[in-house]
Short mmCIF file of C-alpha atoms in Angstrom, two decimals:
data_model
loop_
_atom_site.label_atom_id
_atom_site.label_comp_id
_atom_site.label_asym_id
_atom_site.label_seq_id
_atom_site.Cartn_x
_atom_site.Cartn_y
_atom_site.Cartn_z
CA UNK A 1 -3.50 0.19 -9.60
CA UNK A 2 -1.55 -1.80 -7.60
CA UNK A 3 -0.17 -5.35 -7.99
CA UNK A 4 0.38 -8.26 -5.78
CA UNK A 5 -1.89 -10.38 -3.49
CA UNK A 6 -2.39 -8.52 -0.12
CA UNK A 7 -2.63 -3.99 -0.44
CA UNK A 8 -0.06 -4.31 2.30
CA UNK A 9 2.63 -6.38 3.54
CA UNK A 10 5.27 -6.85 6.06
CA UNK A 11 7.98 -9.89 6.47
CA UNK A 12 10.38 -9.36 9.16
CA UNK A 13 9.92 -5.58 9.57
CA UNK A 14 12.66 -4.04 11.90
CA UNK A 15 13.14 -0.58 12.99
CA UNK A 16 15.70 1.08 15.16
CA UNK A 17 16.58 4.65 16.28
CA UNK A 18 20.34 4.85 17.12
CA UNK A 19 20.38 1.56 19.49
CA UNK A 20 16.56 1.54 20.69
CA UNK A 21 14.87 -1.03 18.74
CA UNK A 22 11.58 0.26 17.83
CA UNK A 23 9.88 -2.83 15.82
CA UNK A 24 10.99 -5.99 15.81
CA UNK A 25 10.40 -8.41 12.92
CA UNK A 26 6.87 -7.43 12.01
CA UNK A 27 4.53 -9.65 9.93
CA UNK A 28 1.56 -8.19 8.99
CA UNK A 29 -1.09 -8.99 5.89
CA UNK A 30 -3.78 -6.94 5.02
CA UNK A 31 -5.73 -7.92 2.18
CA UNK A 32 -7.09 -5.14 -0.71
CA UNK A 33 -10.56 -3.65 0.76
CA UNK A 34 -9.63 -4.87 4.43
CA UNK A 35 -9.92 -2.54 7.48
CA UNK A 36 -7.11 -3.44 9.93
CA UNK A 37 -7.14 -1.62 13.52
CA UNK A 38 -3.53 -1.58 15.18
CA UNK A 39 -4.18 -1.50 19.05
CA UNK A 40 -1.35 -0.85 21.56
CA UNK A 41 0.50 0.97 24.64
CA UNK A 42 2.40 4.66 24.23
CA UNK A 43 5.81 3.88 22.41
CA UNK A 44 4.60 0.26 20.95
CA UNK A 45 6.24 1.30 17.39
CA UNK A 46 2.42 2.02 16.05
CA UNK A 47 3.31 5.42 14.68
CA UNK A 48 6.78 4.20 13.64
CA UNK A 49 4.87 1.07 11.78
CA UNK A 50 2.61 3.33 9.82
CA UNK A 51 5.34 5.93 8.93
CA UNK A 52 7.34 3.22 7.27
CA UNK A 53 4.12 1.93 5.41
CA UNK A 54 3.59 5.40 4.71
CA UNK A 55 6.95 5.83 3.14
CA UNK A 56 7.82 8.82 5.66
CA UNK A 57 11.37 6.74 7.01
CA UNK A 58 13.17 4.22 6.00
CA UNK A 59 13.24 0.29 7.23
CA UNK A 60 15.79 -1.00 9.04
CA UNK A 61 15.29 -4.81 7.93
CA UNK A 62 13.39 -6.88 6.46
CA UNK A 63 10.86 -6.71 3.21
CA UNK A 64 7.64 -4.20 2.84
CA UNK A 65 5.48 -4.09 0.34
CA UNK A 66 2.44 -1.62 -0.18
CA UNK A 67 -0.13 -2.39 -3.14
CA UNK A 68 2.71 -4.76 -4.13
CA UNK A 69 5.43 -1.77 -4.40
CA UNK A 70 8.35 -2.37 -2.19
CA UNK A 71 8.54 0.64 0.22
CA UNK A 72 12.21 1.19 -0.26
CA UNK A 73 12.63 0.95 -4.21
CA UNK A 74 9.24 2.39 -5.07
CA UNK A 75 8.53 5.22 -3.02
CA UNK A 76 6.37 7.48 -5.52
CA UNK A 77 4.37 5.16 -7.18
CA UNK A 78 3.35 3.90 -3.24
CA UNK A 79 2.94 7.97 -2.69
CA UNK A 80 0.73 8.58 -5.55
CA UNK A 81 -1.87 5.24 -3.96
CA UNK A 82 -1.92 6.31 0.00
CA UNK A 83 -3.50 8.90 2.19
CA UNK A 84 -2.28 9.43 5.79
CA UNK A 85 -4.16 10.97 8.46
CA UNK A 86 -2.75 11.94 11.75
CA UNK A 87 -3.32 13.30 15.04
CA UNK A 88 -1.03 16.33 13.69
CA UNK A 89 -2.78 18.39 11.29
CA UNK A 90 -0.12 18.77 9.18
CA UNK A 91 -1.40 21.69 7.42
CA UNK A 92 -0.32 25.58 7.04
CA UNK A 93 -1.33 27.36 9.10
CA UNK A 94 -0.69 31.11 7.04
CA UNK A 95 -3.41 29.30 3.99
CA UNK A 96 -6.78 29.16 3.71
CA UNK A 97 -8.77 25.76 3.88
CA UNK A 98 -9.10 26.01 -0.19
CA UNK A 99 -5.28 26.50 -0.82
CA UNK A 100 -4.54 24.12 1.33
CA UNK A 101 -6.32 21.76 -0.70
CA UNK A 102 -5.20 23.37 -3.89
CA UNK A 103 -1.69 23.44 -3.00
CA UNK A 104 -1.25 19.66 -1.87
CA UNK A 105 -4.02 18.50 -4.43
CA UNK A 106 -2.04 19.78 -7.44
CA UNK A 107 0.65 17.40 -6.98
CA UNK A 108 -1.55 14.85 -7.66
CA UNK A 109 -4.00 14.35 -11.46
CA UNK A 110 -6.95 15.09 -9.73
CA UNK A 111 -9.55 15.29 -12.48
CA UNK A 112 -11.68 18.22 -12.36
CA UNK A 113 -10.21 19.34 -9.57
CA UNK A 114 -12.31 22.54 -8.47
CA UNK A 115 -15.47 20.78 -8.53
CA UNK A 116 -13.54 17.68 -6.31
CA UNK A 117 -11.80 20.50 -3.95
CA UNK A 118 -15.63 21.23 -3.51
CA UNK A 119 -17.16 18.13 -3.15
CA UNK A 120 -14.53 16.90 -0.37
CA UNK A 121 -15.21 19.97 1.48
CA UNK A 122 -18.97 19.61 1.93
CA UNK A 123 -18.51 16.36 2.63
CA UNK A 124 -16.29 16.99 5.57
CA UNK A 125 -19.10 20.25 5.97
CA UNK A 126 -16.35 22.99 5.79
CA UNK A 127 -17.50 24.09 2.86
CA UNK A 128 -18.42 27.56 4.07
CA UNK A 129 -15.35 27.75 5.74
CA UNK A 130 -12.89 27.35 2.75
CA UNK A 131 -11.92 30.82 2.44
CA UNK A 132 -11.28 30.86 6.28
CA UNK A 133 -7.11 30.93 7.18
CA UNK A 134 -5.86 27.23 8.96
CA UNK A 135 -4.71 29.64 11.87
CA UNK A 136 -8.55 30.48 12.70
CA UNK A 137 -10.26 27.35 12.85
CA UNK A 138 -10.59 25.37 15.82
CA UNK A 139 -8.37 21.98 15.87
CA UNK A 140 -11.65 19.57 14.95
CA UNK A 141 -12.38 22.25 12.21
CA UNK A 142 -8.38 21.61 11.18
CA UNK A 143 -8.84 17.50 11.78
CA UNK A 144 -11.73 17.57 9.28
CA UNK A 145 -9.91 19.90 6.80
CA UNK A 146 -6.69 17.38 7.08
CA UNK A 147 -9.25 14.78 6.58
CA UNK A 148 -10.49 16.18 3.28
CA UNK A 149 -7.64 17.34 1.94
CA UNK A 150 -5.92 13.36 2.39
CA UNK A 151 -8.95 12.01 0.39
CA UNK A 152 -8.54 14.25 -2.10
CA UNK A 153 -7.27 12.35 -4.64
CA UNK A 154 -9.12 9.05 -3.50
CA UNK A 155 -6.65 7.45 -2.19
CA UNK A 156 -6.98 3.60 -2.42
CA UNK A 157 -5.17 3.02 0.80
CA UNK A 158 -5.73 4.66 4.11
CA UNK A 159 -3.30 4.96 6.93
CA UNK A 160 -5.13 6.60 10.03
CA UNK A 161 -2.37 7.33 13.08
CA UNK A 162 -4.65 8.08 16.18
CA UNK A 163 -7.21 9.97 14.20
CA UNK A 164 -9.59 10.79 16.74
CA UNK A 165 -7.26 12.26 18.75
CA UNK A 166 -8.03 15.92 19.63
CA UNK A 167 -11.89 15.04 17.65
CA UNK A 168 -14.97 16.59 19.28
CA UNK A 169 -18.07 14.80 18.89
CA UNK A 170 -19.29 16.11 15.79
CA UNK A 171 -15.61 15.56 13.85
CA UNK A 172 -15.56 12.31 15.35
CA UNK A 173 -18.61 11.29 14.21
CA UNK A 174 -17.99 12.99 10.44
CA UNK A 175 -14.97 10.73 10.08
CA UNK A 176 -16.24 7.70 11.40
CA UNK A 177 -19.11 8.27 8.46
CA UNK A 178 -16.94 9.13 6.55
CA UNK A 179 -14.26 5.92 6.74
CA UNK A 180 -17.49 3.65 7.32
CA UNK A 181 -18.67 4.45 3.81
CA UNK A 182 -15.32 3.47 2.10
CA UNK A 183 -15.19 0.43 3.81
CA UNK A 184 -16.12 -1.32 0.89
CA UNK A 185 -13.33 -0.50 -1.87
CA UNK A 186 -10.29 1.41 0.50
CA UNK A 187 -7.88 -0.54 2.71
CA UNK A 188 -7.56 1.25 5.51
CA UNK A 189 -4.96 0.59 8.61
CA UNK A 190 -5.77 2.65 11.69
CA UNK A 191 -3.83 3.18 15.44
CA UNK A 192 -5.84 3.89 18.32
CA UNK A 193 -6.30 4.13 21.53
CA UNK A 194 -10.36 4.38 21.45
CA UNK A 195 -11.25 0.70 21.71
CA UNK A 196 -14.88 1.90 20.79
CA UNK A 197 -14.46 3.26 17.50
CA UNK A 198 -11.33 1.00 16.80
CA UNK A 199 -13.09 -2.00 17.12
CA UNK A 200 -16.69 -0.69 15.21
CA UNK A 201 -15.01 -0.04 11.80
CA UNK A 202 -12.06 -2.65 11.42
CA UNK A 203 -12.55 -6.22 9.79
CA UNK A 204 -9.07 -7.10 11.42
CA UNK A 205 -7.31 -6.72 14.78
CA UNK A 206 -3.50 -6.55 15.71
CA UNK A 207 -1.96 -5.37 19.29
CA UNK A 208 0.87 -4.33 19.20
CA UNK A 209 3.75 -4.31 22.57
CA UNK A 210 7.20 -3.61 22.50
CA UNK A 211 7.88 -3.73 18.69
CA UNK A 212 6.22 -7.37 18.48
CA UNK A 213 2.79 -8.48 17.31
CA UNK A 214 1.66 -9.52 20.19
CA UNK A 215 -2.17 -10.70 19.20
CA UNK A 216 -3.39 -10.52 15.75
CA UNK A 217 -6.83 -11.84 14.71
CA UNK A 218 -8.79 -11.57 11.25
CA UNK A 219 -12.38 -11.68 13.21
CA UNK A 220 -13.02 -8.91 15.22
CA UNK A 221 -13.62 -9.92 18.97
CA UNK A 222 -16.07 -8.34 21.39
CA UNK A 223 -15.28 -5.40 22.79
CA UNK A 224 -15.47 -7.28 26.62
CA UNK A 225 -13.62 -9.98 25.47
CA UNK A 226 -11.04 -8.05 23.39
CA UNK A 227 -10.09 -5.41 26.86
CA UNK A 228 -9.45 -8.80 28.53
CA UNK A 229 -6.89 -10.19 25.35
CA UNK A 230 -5.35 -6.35 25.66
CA UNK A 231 -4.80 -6.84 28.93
CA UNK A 232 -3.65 -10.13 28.67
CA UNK A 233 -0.94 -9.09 25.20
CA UNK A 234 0.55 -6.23 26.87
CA UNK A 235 3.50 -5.93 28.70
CA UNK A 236 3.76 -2.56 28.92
CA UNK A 237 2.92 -0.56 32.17
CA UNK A 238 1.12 1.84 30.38
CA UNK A 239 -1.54 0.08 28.59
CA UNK A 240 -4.82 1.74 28.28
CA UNK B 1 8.66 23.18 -13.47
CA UNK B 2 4.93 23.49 -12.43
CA UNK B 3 5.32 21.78 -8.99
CA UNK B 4 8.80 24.11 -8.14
CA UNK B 5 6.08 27.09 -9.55
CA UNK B 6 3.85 26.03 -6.79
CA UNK B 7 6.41 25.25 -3.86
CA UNK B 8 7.23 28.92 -4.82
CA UNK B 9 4.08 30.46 -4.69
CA UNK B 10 2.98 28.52 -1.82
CA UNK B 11 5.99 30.43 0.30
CA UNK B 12 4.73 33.83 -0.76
CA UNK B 13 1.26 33.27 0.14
CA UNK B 14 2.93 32.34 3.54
CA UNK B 15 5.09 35.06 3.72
CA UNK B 16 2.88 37.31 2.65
CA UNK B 17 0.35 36.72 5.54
CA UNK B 18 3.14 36.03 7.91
CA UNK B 19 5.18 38.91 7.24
CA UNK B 20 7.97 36.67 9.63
CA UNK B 21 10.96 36.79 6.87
CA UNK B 22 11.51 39.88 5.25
CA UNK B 23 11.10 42.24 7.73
CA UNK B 24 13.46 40.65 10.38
CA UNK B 25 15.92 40.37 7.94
CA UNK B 26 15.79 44.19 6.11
CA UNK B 27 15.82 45.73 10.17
CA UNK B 28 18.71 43.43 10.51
CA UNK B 29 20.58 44.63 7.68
CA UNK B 30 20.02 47.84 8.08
CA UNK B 31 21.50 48.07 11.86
CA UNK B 32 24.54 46.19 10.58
CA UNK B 33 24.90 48.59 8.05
CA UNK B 34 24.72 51.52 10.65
CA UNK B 35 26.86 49.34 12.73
CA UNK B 36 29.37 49.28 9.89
CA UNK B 37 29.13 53.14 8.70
CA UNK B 38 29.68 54.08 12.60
CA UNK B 39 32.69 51.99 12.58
CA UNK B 40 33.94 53.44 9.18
CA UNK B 41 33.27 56.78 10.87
CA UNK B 42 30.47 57.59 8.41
CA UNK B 43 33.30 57.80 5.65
CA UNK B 44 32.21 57.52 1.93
CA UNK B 45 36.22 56.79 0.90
CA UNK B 46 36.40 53.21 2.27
CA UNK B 47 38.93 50.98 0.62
CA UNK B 48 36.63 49.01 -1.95
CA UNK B 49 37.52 45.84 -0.79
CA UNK B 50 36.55 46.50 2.80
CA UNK B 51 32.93 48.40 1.50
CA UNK B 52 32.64 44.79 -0.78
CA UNK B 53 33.39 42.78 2.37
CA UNK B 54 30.84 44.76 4.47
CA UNK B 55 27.71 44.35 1.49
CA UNK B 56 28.38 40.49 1.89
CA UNK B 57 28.46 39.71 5.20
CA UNK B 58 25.13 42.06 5.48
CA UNK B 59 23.82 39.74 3.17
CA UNK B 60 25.09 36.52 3.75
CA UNK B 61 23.92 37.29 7.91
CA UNK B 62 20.18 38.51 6.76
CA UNK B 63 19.93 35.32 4.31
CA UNK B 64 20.60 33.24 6.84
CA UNK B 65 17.88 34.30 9.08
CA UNK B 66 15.86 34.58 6.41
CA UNK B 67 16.80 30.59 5.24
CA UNK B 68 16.73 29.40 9.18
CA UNK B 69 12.85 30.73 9.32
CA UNK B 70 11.53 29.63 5.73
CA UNK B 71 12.12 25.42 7.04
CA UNK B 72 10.35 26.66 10.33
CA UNK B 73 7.46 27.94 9.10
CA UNK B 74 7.60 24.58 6.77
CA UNK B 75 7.87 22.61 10.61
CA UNK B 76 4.86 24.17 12.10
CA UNK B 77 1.78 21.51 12.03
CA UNK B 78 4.61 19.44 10.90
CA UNK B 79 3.16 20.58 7.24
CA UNK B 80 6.46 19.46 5.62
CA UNK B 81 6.32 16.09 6.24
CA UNK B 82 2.84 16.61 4.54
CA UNK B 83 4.54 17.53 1.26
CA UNK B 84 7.03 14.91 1.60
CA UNK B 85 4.32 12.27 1.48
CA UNK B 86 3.24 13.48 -1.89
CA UNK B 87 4.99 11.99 -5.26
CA UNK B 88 6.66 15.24 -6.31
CA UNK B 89 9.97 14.59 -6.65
CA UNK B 90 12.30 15.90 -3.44
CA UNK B 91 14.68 17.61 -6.39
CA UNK B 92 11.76 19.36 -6.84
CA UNK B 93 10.92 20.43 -3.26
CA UNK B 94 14.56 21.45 -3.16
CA UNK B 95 14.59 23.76 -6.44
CA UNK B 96 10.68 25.10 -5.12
CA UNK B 97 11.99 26.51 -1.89
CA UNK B 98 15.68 27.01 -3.70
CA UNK B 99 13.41 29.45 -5.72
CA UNK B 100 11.39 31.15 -3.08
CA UNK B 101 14.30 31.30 -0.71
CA UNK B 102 16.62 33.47 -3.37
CA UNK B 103 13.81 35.68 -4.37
CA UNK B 104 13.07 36.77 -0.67
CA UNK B 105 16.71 37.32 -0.18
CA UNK B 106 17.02 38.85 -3.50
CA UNK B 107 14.17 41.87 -2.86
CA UNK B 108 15.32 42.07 0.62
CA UNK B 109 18.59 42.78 -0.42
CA UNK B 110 17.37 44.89 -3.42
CA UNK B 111 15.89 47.11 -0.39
CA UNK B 112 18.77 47.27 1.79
CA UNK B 113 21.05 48.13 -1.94
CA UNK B 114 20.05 51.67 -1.79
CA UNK B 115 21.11 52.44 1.97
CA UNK B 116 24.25 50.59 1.14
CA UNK B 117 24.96 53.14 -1.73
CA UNK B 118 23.87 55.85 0.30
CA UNK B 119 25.96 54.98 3.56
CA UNK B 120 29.26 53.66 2.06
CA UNK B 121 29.41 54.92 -1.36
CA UNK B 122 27.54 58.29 -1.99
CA UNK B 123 29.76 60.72 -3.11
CA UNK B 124 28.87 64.38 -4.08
CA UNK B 125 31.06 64.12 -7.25
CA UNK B 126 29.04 60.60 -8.31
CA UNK B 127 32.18 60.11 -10.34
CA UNK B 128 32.23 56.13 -10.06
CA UNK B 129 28.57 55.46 -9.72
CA UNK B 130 27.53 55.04 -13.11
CA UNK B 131 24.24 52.98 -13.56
CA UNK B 132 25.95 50.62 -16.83
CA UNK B 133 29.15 50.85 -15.03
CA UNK B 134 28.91 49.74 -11.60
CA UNK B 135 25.35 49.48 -10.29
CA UNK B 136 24.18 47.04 -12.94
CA UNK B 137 27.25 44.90 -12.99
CA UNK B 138 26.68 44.99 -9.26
CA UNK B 139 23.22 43.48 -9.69
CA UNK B 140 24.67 40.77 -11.39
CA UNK B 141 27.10 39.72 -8.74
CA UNK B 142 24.75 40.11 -5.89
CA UNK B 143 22.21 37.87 -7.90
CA UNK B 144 24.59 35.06 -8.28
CA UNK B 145 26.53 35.07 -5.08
CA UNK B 146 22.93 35.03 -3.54
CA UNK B 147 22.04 31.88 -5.77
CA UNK B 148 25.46 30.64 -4.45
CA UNK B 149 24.55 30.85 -0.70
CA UNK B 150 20.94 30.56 -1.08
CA UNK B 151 21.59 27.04 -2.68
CA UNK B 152 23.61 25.68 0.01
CA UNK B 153 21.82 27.57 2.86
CA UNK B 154 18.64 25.98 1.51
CA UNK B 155 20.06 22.43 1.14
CA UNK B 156 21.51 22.51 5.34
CA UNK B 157 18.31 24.31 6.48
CA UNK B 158 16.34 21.05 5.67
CA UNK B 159 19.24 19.52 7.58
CA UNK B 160 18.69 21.76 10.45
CA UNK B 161 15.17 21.21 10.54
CA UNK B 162 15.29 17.98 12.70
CA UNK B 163 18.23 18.95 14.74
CA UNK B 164 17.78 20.30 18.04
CA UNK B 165 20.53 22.76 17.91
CA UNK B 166 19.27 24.28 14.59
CA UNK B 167 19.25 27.88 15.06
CA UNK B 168 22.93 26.81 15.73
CA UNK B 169 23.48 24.57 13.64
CA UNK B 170 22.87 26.50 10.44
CA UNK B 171 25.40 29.12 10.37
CA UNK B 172 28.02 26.21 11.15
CA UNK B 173 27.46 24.29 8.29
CA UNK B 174 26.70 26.81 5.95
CA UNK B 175 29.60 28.90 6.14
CA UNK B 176 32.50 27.01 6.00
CA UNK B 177 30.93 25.68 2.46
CA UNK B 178 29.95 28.95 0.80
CA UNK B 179 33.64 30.56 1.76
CA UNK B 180 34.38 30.39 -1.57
CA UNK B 181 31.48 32.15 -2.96
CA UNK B 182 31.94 34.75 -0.51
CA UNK B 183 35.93 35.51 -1.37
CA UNK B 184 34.74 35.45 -5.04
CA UNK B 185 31.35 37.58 -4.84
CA UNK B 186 33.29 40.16 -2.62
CA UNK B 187 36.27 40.47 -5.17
CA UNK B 188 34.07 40.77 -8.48
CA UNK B 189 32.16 43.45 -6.24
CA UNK B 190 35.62 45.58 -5.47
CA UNK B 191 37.12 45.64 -8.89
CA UNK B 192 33.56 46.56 -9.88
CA UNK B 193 33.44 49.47 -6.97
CA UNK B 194 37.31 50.40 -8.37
CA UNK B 195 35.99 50.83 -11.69
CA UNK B 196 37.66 47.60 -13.30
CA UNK B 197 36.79 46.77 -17.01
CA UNK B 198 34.61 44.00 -16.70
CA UNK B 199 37.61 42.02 -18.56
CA UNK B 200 39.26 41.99 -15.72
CA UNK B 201 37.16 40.52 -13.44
CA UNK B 202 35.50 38.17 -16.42
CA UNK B 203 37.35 34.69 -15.07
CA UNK B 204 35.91 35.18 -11.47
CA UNK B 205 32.67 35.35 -12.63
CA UNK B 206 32.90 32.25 -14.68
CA UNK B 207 34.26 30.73 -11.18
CA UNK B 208 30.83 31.87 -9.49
CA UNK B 209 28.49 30.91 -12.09
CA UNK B 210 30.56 27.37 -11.73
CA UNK B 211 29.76 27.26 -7.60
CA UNK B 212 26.35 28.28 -8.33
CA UNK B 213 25.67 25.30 -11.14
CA UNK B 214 27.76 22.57 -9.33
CA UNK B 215 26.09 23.91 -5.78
CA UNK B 216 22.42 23.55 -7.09
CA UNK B 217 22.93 20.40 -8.88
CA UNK B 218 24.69 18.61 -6.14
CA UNK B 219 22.48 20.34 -3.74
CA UNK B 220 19.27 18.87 -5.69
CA UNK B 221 20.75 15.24 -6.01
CA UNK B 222 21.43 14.92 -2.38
CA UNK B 223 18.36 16.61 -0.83
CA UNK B 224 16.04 13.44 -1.07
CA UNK B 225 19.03 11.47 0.83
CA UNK B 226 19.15 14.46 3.59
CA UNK B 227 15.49 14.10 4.07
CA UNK B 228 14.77 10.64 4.27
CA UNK B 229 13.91 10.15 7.76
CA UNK B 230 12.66 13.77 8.26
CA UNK B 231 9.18 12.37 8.51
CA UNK B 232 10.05 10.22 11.84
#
């Protein structure tokens, strides 16, 4: 378990690549069991955000804490509490669903671990595909497999970086089930773009332009009223 | 050891299905060995030193494609960045593909060994190719200057990985560094071809045995520093 009042956050969070700043003194709170939906334009920092939550990259300033573990002292302890899901499959390609599962899920103490490799797969329903090689499924077949294999070891925080990207109907609507029914004891922070499904799970909003915060609410809005605060936040030309 | 077990079985599953590794690099070696013999005239009574030099840099060129391809395969579907999100240690992650990386050179090499022998050092007589005498002590030194390259070519391949240059890049970092290994591993392997008393030759194998330890242990230190930001 984790310590500390909020699962995750942010004072002052800066991030820059060579001179570009990326993020730009980030606050963020997101309390344990919360569901917070980051909303913004292409190149807002929302990947970059959830990578450093995520432990993938360093911060460039300021203080981050996840589950009450500072992101830059105690990397593995925050690795050993998170699963990240991404638009990129991340898996390879050359295994089969199973050792995919069974390569990534040994690193963790995943108690009875055949019978949980199992379980995850029929609930994503690839089950019957688990002897099947990455390289032949279709890239919803991969999303869900990516999907099962990050919840393997029950991960009590979520990050979720544009995962309905590249979904089909049927994937979409197996991982909207899916994060729907741990809504209840996961904290889960998602990017976006689909207002729809963005908006039906979270408990909180942010939108995020340019590095900033630019709106950041803990009620969820309408979905009429909240394309008229997006369009109102963003500078950005590209906003959706 | 269990998690550098499974980084290292994980790569032969991979390999094994992808068959992308080990048979670039034996059709490599084996056209610069005919490359070599043609230039040698198809002679078998090379100076030892120059038949020494000619094993290595097959080797050391083969490795390298081999060590440039096993981080690719690890960047397709971005799957690396996967395992980096996991709480094995990066030392770990290091010594798994360390591990897989010198066995695949290792039994490619082992394959090319034979041609080698019969190309630049059959003889009719067989005088100086005694099994005890030079072929196993030869094992020996082609196992540990491998380690010796291996561990730095594994350690600047991660480097590579996010570089846009990185076919490139590898060769230029890596071989200025394992110079030394090279010099050594190619003069154990001619006093060994000149039928040297392994007395003789006794301090520059300490030497490689030393590259190889400080190499891998520096190496493993440093790799979760090198990949930090791969994840971005």
């Amino acid at each position: 378990m984790g310590r500390g009042a909020f699962a995750i956050e942010t004072r002052g969070l800066e991030k820059q690549f060579g001179f570009f700043p990326v993020l730009r003194g980030i606050n963020l709170a997101v309390g344990q069991g919360e569901f917070l939906t980051i909303f913004g334009p292409n190149g807002a920092g929302k990947s970059t955000l959830l990578s450093i939550l995520a432990t993938f990259i360093k911060p460039g300033g300021g203080e981050v804490f996840v589950s009450g573990f500072d992101v830059s002292k105690e990397k593995q302890r925050i690795r050993k509490l998170i699963g990240f899901i991404s638009h990129n499959t991340m898996l390879y390609e050359n295994l089969t669903a199973w050792e995919n599962l069974e390569f990534i899920g040994a690193f963790y103490d995943v108690p009875d671990f055949k019978n949980r490799c199992s379980d995850i797969l029929e609930r994503v329903e690839l089950y019957g595909k688990k002897d099947a090689l990455v390289s032949t499924l279709s890239f919803g077949t991969r999303q869900r497999l990516a999907i099962a294999r990050t919840l393997l070891h029950d991960p009590q925080i979520l990050f979720l970086d544009e995962p309905y990207s590249g979904l089909d109907y049927g994937g979409a609507a197996i991982l909207t089930s899916i994060l729907g029914s741990m809504k209840a004891d996961k904290t889960v922070v998602m990017t976006t773009h689909n207002v729809y499904e963005g908006l039906s799970l979270c408990d909180n909003v942010a939108i995020l332009d340019q590095g900033e915060v630019v709106y950041a609410s803990a009620q969820k809005p309408a979905r009429e009223e909240f394309q008229d605060i997006y369009m109102s936040c963003v500078r950005s030309g590209d906003g959706q | 050891m269990r998690n550098i077990l499974l980084i290292f079985r994980k790569d032969f599953l991979v390999e094994w299905r992808s068959k992308q590794i080990f048979p670039t690099m034996f059709v490599f070696s084996l056209l610069l060995l005919l490359v070599f013999n043609v230039a040698f005239e198809f002679r078998s009574d090379v100076d030892s030193r120059a038949v020494s030099a000619v094993i290595w840099i097959t080797f050391i060129f083969s490795g390298l494609l081999a060590l440039g391809r096993s981080f690719s395969l690890e960047k397709e579907n971005n799957a690396f960045a996967f395992l980096l999100l996991t709480p094995v240690s990066r030392s770990y992650i290091y010594l798994g593909k360390l591990l897989s990386n010198t066995v695949m050179v290792l039994l490619s090499e082992l394959f090319i060994l034979p041609l080698f022998l019969l190309f630049f050092l059959f003889d009719a007589d067989g005088a100086s190719l005694s099994f005890t005498g030079t072929i196993l002590p030869f094992l020996g030194v082609m196992v540990l200057g491998t380690i010796g390259f291996v561990s730095l070519g594994t350690f600047f391949s991660s480097m590579a990985l996010n570089t846009k240059l990185r076919d490139m890049m590898l060769p230029l970092l890596v071989f200025p560094l394992i110079i030394p290994v090279v010099i050594t591993s190619v003069g154990i392997c001619s006093s060994i071809l000149e039928g040297r008393p392994p007395d003789y030759y006794a301090f520059s194998l300490q030497v490689l045995v030393s590259f190889d330890i400080i190499f891998i242990l520096l190496c493993s230190i440093l790799f979760e520093y090198l990949i930090e930001d791969s994840g971005d």
